[in-house]
PDB file of C-alpha atoms in Angstrom:
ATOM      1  CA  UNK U  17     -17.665   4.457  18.827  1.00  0.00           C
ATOM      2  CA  UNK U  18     -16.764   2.962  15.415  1.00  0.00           C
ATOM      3  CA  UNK U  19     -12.983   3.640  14.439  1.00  0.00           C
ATOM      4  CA  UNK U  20     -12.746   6.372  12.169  1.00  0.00           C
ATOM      5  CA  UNK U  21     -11.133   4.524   8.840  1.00  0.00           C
ATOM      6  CA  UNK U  22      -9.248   7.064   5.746  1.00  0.00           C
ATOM      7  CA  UNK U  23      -8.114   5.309   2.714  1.00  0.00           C
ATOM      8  CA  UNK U  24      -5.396   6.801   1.099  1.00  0.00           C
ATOM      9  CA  UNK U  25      -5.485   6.985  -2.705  1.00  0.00           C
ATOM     10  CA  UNK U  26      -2.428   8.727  -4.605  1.00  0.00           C
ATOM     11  CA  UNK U  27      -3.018   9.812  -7.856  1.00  0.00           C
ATOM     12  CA  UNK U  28      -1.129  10.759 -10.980  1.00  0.00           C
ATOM     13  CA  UNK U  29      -2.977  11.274 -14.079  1.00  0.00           C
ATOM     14  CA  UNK U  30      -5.716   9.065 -13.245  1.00  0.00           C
ATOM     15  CA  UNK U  31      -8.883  11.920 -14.033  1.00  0.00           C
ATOM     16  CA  UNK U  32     -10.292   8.553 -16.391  1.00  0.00           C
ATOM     17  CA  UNK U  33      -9.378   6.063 -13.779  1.00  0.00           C
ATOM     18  CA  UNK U  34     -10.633   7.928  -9.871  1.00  0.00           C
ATOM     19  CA  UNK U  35     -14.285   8.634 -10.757  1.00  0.00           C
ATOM     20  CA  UNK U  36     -14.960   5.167 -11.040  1.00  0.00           C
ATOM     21  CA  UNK U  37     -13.129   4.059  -8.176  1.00  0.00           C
ATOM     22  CA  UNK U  38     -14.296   6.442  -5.874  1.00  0.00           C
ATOM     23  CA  UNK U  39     -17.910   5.172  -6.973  1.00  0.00           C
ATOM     24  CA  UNK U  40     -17.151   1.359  -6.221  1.00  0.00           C
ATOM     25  CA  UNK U  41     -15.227   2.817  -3.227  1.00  0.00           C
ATOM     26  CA  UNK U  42     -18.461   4.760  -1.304  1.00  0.00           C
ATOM     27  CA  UNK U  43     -20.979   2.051  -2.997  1.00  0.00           C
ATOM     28  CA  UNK U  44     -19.092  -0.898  -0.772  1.00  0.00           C
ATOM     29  CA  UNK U  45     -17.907   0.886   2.130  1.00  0.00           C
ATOM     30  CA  UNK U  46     -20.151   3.991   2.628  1.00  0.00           C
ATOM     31  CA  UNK U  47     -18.508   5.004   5.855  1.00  0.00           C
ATOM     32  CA  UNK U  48     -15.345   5.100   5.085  1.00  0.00           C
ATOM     33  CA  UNK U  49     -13.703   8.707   4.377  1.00  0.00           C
ATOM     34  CA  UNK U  50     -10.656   9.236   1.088  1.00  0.00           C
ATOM     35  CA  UNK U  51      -7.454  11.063   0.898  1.00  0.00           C
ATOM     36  CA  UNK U  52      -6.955  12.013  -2.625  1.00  0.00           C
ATOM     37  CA  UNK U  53      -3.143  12.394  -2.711  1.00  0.00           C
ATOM     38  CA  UNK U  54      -1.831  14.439  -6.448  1.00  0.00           C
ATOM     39  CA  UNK U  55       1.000  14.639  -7.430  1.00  0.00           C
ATOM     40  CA  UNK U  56       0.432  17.543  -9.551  1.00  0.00           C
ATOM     41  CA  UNK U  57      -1.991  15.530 -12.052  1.00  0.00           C
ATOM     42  CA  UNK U  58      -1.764  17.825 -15.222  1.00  0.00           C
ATOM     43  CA  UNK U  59      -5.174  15.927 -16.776  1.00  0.00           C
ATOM     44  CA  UNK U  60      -7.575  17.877 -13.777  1.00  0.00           C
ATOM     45  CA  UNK U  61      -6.987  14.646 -11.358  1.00  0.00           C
ATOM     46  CA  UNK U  62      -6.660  16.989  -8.492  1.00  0.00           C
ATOM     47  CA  UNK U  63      -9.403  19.348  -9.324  1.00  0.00           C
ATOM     48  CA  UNK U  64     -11.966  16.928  -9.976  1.00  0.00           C
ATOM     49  CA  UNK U  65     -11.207  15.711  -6.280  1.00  0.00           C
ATOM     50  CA  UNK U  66     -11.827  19.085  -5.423  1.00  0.00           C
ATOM     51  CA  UNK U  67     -15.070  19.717  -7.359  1.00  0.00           C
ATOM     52  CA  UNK U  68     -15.924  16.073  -5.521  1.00  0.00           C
ATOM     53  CA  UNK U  69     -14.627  17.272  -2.173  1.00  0.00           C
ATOM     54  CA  UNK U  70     -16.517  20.398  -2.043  1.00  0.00           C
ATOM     55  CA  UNK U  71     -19.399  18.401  -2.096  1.00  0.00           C
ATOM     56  CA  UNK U  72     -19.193  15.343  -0.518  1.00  0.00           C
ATOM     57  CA  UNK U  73     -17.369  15.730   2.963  1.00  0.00           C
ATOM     58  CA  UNK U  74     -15.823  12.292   2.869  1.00  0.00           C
ATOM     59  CA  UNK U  75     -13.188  13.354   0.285  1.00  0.00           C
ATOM     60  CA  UNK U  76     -10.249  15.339   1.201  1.00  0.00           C
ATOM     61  CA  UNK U  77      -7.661  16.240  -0.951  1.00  0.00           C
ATOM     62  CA  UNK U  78      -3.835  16.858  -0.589  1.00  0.00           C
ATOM     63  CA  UNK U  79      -2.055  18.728  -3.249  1.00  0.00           C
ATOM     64  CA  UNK U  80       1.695  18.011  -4.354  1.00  0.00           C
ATOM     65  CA  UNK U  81       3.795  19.792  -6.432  1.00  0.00           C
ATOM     66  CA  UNK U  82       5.488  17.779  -8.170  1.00  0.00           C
ATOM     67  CA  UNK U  83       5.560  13.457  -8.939  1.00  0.00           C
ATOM     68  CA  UNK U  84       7.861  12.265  -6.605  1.00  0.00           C
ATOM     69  CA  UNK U  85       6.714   8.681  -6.016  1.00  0.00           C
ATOM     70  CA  UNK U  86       4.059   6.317  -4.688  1.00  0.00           C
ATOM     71  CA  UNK U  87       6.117   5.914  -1.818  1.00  0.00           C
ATOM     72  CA  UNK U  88       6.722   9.878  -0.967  1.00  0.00           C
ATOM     73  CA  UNK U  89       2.958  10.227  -1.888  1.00  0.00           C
ATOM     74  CA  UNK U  90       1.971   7.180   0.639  1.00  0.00           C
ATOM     75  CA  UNK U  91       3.976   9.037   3.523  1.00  0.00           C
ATOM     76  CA  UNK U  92       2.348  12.537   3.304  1.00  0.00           C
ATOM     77  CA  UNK U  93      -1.063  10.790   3.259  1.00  0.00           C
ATOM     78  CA  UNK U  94      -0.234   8.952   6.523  1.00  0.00           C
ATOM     79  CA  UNK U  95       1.192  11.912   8.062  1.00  0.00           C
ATOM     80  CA  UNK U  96      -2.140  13.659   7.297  1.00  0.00           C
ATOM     81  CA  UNK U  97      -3.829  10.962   8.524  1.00  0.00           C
ATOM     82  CA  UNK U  98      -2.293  10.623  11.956  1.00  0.00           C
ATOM     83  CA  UNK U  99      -3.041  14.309  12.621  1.00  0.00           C
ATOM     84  CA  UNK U 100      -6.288  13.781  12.725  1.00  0.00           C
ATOM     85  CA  UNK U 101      -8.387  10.708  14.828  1.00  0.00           C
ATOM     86  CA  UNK U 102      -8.438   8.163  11.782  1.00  0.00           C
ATOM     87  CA  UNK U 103      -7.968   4.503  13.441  1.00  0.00           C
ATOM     88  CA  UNK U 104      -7.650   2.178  10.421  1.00  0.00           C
ATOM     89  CA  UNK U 105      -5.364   3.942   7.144  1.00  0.00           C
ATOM     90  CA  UNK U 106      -5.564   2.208   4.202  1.00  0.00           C
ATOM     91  CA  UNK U 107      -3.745   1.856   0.735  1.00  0.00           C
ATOM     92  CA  UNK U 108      -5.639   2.078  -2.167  1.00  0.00           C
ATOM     93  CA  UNK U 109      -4.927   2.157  -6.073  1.00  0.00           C
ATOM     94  CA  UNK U 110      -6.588   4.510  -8.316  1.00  0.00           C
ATOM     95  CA  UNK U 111      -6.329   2.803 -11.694  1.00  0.00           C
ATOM     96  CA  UNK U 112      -9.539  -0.196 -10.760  1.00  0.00           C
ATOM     97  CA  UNK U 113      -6.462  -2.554 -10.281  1.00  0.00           C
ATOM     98  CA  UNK U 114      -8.025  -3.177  -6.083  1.00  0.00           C
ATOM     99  CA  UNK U 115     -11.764  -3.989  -5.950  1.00  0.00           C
ATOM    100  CA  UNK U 116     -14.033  -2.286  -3.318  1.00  0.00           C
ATOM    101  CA  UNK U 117     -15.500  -5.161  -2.676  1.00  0.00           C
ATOM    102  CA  UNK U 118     -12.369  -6.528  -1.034  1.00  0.00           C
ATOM    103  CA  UNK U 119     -12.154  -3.436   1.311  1.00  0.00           C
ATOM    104  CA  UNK U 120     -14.088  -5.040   3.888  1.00  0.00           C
ATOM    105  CA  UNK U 121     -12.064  -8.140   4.246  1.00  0.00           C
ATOM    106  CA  UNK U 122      -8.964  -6.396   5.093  1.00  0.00           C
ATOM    107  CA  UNK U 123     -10.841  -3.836   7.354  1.00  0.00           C
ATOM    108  CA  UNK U 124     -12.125  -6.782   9.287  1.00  0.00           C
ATOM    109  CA  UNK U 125      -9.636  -8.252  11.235  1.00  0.00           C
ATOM    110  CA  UNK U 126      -8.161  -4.825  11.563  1.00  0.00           C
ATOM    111  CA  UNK U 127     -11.417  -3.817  13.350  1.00  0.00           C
ATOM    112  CA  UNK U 128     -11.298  -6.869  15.162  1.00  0.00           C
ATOM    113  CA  UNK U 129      -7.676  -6.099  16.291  1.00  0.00           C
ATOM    114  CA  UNK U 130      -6.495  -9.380  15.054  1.00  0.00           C
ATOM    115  CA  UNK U 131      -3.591  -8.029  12.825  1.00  0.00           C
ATOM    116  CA  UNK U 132      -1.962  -4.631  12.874  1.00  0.00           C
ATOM    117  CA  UNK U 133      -0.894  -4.748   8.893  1.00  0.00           C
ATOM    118  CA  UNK U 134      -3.644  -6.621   6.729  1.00  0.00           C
ATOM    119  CA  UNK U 135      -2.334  -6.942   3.192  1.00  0.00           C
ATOM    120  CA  UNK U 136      -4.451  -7.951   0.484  1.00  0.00           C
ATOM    121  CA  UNK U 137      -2.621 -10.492  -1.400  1.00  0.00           C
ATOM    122  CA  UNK U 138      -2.346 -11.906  -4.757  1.00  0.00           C
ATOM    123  CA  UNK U 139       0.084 -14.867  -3.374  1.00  0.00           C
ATOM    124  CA  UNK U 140      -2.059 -16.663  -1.045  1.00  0.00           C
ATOM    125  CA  UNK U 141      -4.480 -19.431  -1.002  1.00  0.00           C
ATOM    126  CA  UNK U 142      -7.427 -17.794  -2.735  1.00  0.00           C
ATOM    127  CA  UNK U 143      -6.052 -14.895  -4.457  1.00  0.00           C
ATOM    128  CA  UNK U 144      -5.714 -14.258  -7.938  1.00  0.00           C
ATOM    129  CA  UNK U 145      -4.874 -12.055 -10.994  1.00  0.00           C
ATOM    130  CA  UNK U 146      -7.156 -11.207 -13.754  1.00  0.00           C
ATOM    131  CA  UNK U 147      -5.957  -9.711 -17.291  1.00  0.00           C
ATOM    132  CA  UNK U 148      -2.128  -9.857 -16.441  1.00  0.00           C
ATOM    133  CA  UNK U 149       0.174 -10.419 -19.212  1.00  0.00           C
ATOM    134  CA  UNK U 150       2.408 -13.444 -18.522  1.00  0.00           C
ATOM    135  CA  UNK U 151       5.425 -10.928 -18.372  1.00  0.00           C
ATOM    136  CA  UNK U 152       4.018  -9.036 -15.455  1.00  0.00           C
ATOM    137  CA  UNK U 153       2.845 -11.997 -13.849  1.00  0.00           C
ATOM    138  CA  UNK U 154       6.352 -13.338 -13.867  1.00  0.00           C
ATOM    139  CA  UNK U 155       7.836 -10.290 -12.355  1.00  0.00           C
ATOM    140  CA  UNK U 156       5.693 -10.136  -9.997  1.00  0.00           C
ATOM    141  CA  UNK U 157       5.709 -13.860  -8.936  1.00  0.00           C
ATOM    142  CA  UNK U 158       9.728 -13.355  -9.578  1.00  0.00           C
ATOM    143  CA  UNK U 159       9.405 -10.049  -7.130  1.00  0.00           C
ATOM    144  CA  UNK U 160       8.081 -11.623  -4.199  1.00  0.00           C
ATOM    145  CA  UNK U 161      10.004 -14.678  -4.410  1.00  0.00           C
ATOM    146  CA  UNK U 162      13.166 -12.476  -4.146  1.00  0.00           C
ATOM    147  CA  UNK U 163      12.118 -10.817  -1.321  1.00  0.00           C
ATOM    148  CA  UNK U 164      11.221 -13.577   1.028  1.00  0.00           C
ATOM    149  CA  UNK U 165      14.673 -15.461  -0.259  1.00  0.00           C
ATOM    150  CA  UNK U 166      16.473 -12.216   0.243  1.00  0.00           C
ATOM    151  CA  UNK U 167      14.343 -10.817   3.995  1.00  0.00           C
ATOM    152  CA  UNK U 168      12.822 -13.735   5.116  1.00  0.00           C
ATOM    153  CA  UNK U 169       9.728 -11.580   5.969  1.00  0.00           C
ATOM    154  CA  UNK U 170       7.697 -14.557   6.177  1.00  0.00           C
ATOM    155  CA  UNK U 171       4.605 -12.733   3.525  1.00  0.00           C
ATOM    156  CA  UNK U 172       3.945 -13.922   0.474  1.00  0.00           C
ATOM    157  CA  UNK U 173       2.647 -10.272  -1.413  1.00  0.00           C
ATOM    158  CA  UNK U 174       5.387  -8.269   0.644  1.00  0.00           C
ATOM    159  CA  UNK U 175       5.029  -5.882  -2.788  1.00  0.00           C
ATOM    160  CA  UNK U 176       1.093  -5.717  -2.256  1.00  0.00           C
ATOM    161  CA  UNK U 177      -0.595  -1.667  -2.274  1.00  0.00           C
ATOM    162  CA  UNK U 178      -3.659  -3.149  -0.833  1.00  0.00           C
ATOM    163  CA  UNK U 179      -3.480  -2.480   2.351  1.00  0.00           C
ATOM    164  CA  UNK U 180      -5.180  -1.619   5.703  1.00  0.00           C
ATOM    165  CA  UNK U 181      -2.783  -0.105   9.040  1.00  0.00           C
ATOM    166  CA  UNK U 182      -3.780   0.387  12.382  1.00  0.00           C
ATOM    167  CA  UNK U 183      -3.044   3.689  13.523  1.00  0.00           C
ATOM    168  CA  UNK U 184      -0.585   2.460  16.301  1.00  0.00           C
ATOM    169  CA  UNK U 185       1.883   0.812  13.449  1.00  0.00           C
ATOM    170  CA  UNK U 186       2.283   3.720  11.843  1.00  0.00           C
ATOM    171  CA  UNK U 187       2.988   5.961  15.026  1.00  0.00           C
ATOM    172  CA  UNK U 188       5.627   3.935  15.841  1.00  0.00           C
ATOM    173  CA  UNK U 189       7.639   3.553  12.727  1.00  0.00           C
ATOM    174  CA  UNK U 190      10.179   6.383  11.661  1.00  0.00           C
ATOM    175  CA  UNK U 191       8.436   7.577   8.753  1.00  0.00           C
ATOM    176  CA  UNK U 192      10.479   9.848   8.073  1.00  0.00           C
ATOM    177  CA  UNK U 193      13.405   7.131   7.196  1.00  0.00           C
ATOM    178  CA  UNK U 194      11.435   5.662   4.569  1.00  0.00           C
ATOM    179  CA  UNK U 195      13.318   7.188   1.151  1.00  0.00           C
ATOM    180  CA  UNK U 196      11.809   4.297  -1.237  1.00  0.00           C
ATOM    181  CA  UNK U 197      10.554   6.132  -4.135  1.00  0.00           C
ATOM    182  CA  UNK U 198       8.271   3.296  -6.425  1.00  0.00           C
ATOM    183  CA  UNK U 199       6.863   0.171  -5.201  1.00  0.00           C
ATOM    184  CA  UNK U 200       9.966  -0.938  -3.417  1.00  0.00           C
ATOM    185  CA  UNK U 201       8.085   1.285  -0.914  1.00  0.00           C
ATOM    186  CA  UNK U 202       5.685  -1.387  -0.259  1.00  0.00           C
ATOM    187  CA  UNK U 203       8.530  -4.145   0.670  1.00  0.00           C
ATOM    188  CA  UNK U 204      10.405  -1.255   2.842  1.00  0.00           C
ATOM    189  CA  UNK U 205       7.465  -0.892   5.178  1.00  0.00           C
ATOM    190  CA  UNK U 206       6.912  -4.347   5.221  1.00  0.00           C
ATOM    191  CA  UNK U 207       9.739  -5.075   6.367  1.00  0.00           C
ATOM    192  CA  UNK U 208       9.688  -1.952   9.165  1.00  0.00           C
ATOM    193  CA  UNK U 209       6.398  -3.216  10.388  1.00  0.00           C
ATOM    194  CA  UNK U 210       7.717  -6.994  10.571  1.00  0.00           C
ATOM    195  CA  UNK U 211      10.899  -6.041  12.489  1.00  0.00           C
ATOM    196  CA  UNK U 212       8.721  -3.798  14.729  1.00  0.00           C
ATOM    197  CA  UNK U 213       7.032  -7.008  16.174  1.00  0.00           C
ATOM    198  CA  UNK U 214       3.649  -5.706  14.671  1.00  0.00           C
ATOM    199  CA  UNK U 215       1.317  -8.243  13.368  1.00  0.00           C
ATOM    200  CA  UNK U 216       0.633  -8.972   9.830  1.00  0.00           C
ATOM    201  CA  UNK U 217      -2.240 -10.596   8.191  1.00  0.00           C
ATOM    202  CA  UNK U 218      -2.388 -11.549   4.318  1.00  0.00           C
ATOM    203  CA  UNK U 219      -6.150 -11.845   3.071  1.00  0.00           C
ATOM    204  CA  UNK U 220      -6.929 -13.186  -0.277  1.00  0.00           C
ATOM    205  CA  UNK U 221      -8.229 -10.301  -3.113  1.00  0.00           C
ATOM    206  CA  UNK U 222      -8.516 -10.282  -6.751  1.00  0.00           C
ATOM    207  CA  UNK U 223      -6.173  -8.198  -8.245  1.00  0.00           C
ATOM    208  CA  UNK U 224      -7.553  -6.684 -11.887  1.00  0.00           C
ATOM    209  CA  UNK U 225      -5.380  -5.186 -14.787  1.00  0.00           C
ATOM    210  CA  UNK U 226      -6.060  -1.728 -14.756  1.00  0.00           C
ATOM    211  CA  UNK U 227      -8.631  -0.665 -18.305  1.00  0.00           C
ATOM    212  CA  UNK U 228      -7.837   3.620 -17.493  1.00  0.00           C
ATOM    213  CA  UNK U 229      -5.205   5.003 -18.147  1.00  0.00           C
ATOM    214  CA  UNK U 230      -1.283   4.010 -17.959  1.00  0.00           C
ATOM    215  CA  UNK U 231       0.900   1.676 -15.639  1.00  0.00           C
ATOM    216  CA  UNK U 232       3.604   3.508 -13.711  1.00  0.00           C
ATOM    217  CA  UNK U 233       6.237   0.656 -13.731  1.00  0.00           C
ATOM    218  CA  UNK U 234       9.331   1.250 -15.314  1.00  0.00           C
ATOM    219  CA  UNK U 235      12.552  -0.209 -15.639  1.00  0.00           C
ATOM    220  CA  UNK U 236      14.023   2.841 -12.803  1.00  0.00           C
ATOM    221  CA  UNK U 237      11.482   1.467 -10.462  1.00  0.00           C
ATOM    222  CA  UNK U 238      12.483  -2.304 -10.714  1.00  0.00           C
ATOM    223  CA  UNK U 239      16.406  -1.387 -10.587  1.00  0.00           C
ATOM    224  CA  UNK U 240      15.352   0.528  -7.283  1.00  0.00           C
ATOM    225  CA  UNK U 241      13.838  -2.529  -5.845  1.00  0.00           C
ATOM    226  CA  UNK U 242      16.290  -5.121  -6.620  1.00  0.00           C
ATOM    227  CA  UNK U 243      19.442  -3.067  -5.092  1.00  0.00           C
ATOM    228  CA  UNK U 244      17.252  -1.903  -1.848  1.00  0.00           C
ATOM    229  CA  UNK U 245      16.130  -5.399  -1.221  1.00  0.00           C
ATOM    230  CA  UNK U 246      19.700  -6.749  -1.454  1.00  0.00           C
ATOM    231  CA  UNK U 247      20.890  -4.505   1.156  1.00  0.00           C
ATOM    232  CA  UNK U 248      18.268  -4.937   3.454  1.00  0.00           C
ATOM    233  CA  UNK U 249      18.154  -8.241   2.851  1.00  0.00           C
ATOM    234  CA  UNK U 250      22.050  -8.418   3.678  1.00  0.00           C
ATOM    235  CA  UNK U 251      21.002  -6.170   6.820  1.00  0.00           C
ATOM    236  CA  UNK U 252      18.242  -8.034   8.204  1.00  0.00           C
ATOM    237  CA  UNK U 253      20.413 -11.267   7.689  1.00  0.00           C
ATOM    238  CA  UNK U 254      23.051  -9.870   9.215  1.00  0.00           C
ATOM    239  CA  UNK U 255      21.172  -8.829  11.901  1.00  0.00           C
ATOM    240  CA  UNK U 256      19.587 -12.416  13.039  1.00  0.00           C
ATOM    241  CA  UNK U 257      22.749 -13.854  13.009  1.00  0.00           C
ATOM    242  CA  UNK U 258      24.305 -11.670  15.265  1.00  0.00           C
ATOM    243  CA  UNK U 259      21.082 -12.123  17.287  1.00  0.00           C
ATOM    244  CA  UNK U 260      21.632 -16.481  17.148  1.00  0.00           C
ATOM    245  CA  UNK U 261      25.272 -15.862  17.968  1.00  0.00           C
ATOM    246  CA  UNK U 262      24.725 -13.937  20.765  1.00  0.00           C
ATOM    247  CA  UNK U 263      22.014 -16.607  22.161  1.00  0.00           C
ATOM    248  CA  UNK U 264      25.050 -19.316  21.709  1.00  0.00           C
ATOM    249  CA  UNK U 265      27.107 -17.587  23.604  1.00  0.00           C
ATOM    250  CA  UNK U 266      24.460 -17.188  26.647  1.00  0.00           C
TER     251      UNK U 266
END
């Protein structure tokens, strides 16, 4: 039997932004069924994914109340996702920033069971960025560079939404510890999945500026992910050298 794969796609004000992504989405990976995840959308995102969903059985939609971050959003998706027989659950932008085209290169090796966590990623050998103003580029670059000085996570793109799980990673983890509201969210599970012993993959994509709609990056979201990554980072040091002391000592 072929795994059953969802990708999860959380949406806030994006009615410009999905159509066209769903499109690319079912044009390069036919098979392949979609979460739509609102947040309340109050441009008719959520129902225009029901008008879709009534029609086309690969789109499901889950309704939110209210915008309470990517991260929040990300969690309800997996927990519908894990109540039902989906194999491979994926992360997926709305705004055309992740290419469908790239889909299949992180569903591979998770297929193959070569990685539990593939990330796309705009940091490796092969990736790239197209339409980014230098500023964003920077704080991006600036971002990741942080985080490995800070976690020592050993990825490159530990901020990357492109992503692809295998079921079993995220039946193990304690979702319900994960509090990260914005993209910080990303770098929590990261790290979760890393300390976990899982596997992790980073696959080169093309990451494009989004040409629908609005960014949701704000200054509230960056302040959140400096002072989370310091104390985990502080943690997670802490932790390994407690570890090498205690190997000393044996």
């Amino acid at each position: 039997m072929i795994p059953k794969i969802l990708v999860v796609i959380p949406t806030y004000n994006e009615r410009l932004a999905l159509p066209v992504t769903l499109a690319g989405l079912f044009e390069h990976q036919p098979a392949v069924d979609v979460l739509v995840v609102d947040d309340g959308s109050p441009d008719g995102t959520g129902q225009w994914a029901d008008e879709l969903a009534a029609s086309d059985p690969r789109v499901n939609v889950l309704h939110r109340s209210e915008k309470s971050g990517l991260g929040m959003a990300y969690i309800a998706g997996f927990a519908w996702a894990l109540e039902r027989d989906y194999e491979i659950i994926c992360e997926f932008d709305a705004d055309g920033s992740h290419r469908p085209l790239d889909l299949g290169q992180l569903l591979a090796p998770a297929l193959a069971d070569e990685a539990d966590l593939v990330i796309g990623s705009r940091w490796v050998r092969g990736g790239a960025i197209v339409d980014w103003p230098r500023s964003r580029f920077l704080l991006s670059r600036g971002a990741n560079l942080y985080v490995d000085a800070a976690m020592g996570l050993g990825v490159r793109d530990a901020t990357a939404g492109f992503r692809a799980y295998r079921r079993v990673v995220l039946e193990s983890l304690d979702l319900s510890g994960v509090q990260s509201q914005g993209y910080c969210f990303q770098i929590d599970m990261t790290g979760r999945t890393v300390d976990a012993g899982f596997r992790v993959l980073e696959v080169p994509i093309v990451f494009v500026e989004r040409e629908l709609g609005e960014s949701k990056m704000s200054s509230s979201i960056i302040s959140e992910a400096f002072t989370k990554v310091a104390g985990w980072g502080l943690a997670r040091r802490g932790r390994q050298l407690k570890s090498l002391l205690g190997r000393r000592r044996a």
